[in-house]
XYZ file of C-alpha atoms in Angstrom:
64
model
C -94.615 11.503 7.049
C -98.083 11.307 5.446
C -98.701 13.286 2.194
C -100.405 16.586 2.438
C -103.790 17.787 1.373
C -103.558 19.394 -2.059
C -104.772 23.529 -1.178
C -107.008 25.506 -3.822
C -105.604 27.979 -4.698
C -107.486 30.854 -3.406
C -106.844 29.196 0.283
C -103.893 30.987 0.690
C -105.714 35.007 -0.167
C -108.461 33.617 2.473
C -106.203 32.943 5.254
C -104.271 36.017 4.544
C -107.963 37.869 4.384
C -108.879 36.479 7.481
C -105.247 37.952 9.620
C -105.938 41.054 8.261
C -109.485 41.077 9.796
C -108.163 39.251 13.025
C -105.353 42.069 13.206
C -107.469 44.704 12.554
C -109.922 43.480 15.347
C -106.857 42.786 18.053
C -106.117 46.727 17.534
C -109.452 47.931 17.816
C -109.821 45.571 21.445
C -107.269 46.981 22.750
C -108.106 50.884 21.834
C -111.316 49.631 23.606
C -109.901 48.246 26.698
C -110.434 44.350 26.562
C -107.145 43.142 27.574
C -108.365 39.001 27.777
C -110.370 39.407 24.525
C -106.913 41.113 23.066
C -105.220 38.029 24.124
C -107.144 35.682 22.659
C -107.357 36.640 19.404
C -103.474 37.125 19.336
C -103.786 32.758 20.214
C -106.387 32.976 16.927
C -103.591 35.116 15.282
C -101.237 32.722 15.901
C -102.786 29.767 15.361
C -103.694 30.943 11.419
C -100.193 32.129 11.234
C -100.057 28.602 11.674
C -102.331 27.727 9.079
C -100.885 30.150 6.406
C -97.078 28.354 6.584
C -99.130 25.145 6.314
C -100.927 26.256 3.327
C -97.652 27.516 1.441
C -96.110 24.008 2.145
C -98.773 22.191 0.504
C -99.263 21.444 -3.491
C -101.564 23.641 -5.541
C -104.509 22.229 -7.631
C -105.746 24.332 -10.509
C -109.482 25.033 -10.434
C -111.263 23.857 -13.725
């Protein structure tokens, strides 16, 4: 298995950021309706889901 990337360490707070926003946006979709746009952002939700375990597994670096 190849090594991982190191992640900064305010990757992690970004990602989570970003589901909040996605979440937030899937609601609002569906109050308004869009039923295809609703599904795809659940794949987007999913996908940084994704990206968030992949971000815990890797190493920290310290910022200087």
């Amino acid at each position: 298995m190849r090594r991982l990337k190191p992640a900064k360490p305010h990757a992690k707070r970004q990602i989570d950021e970003a589901l909040q926003l996605m979440r937030l946006a899937r609601k609002l979709l569906r109050e308004a309706g869009a039923p295809r746009a609703t599904q795809k952002i659940g794949v987007a939700i999913n996908s940084a889901e994704g990206a968030l375990r992949h971000c815990e597994r890797r190493p920290m670096i310290s910022e200087p």
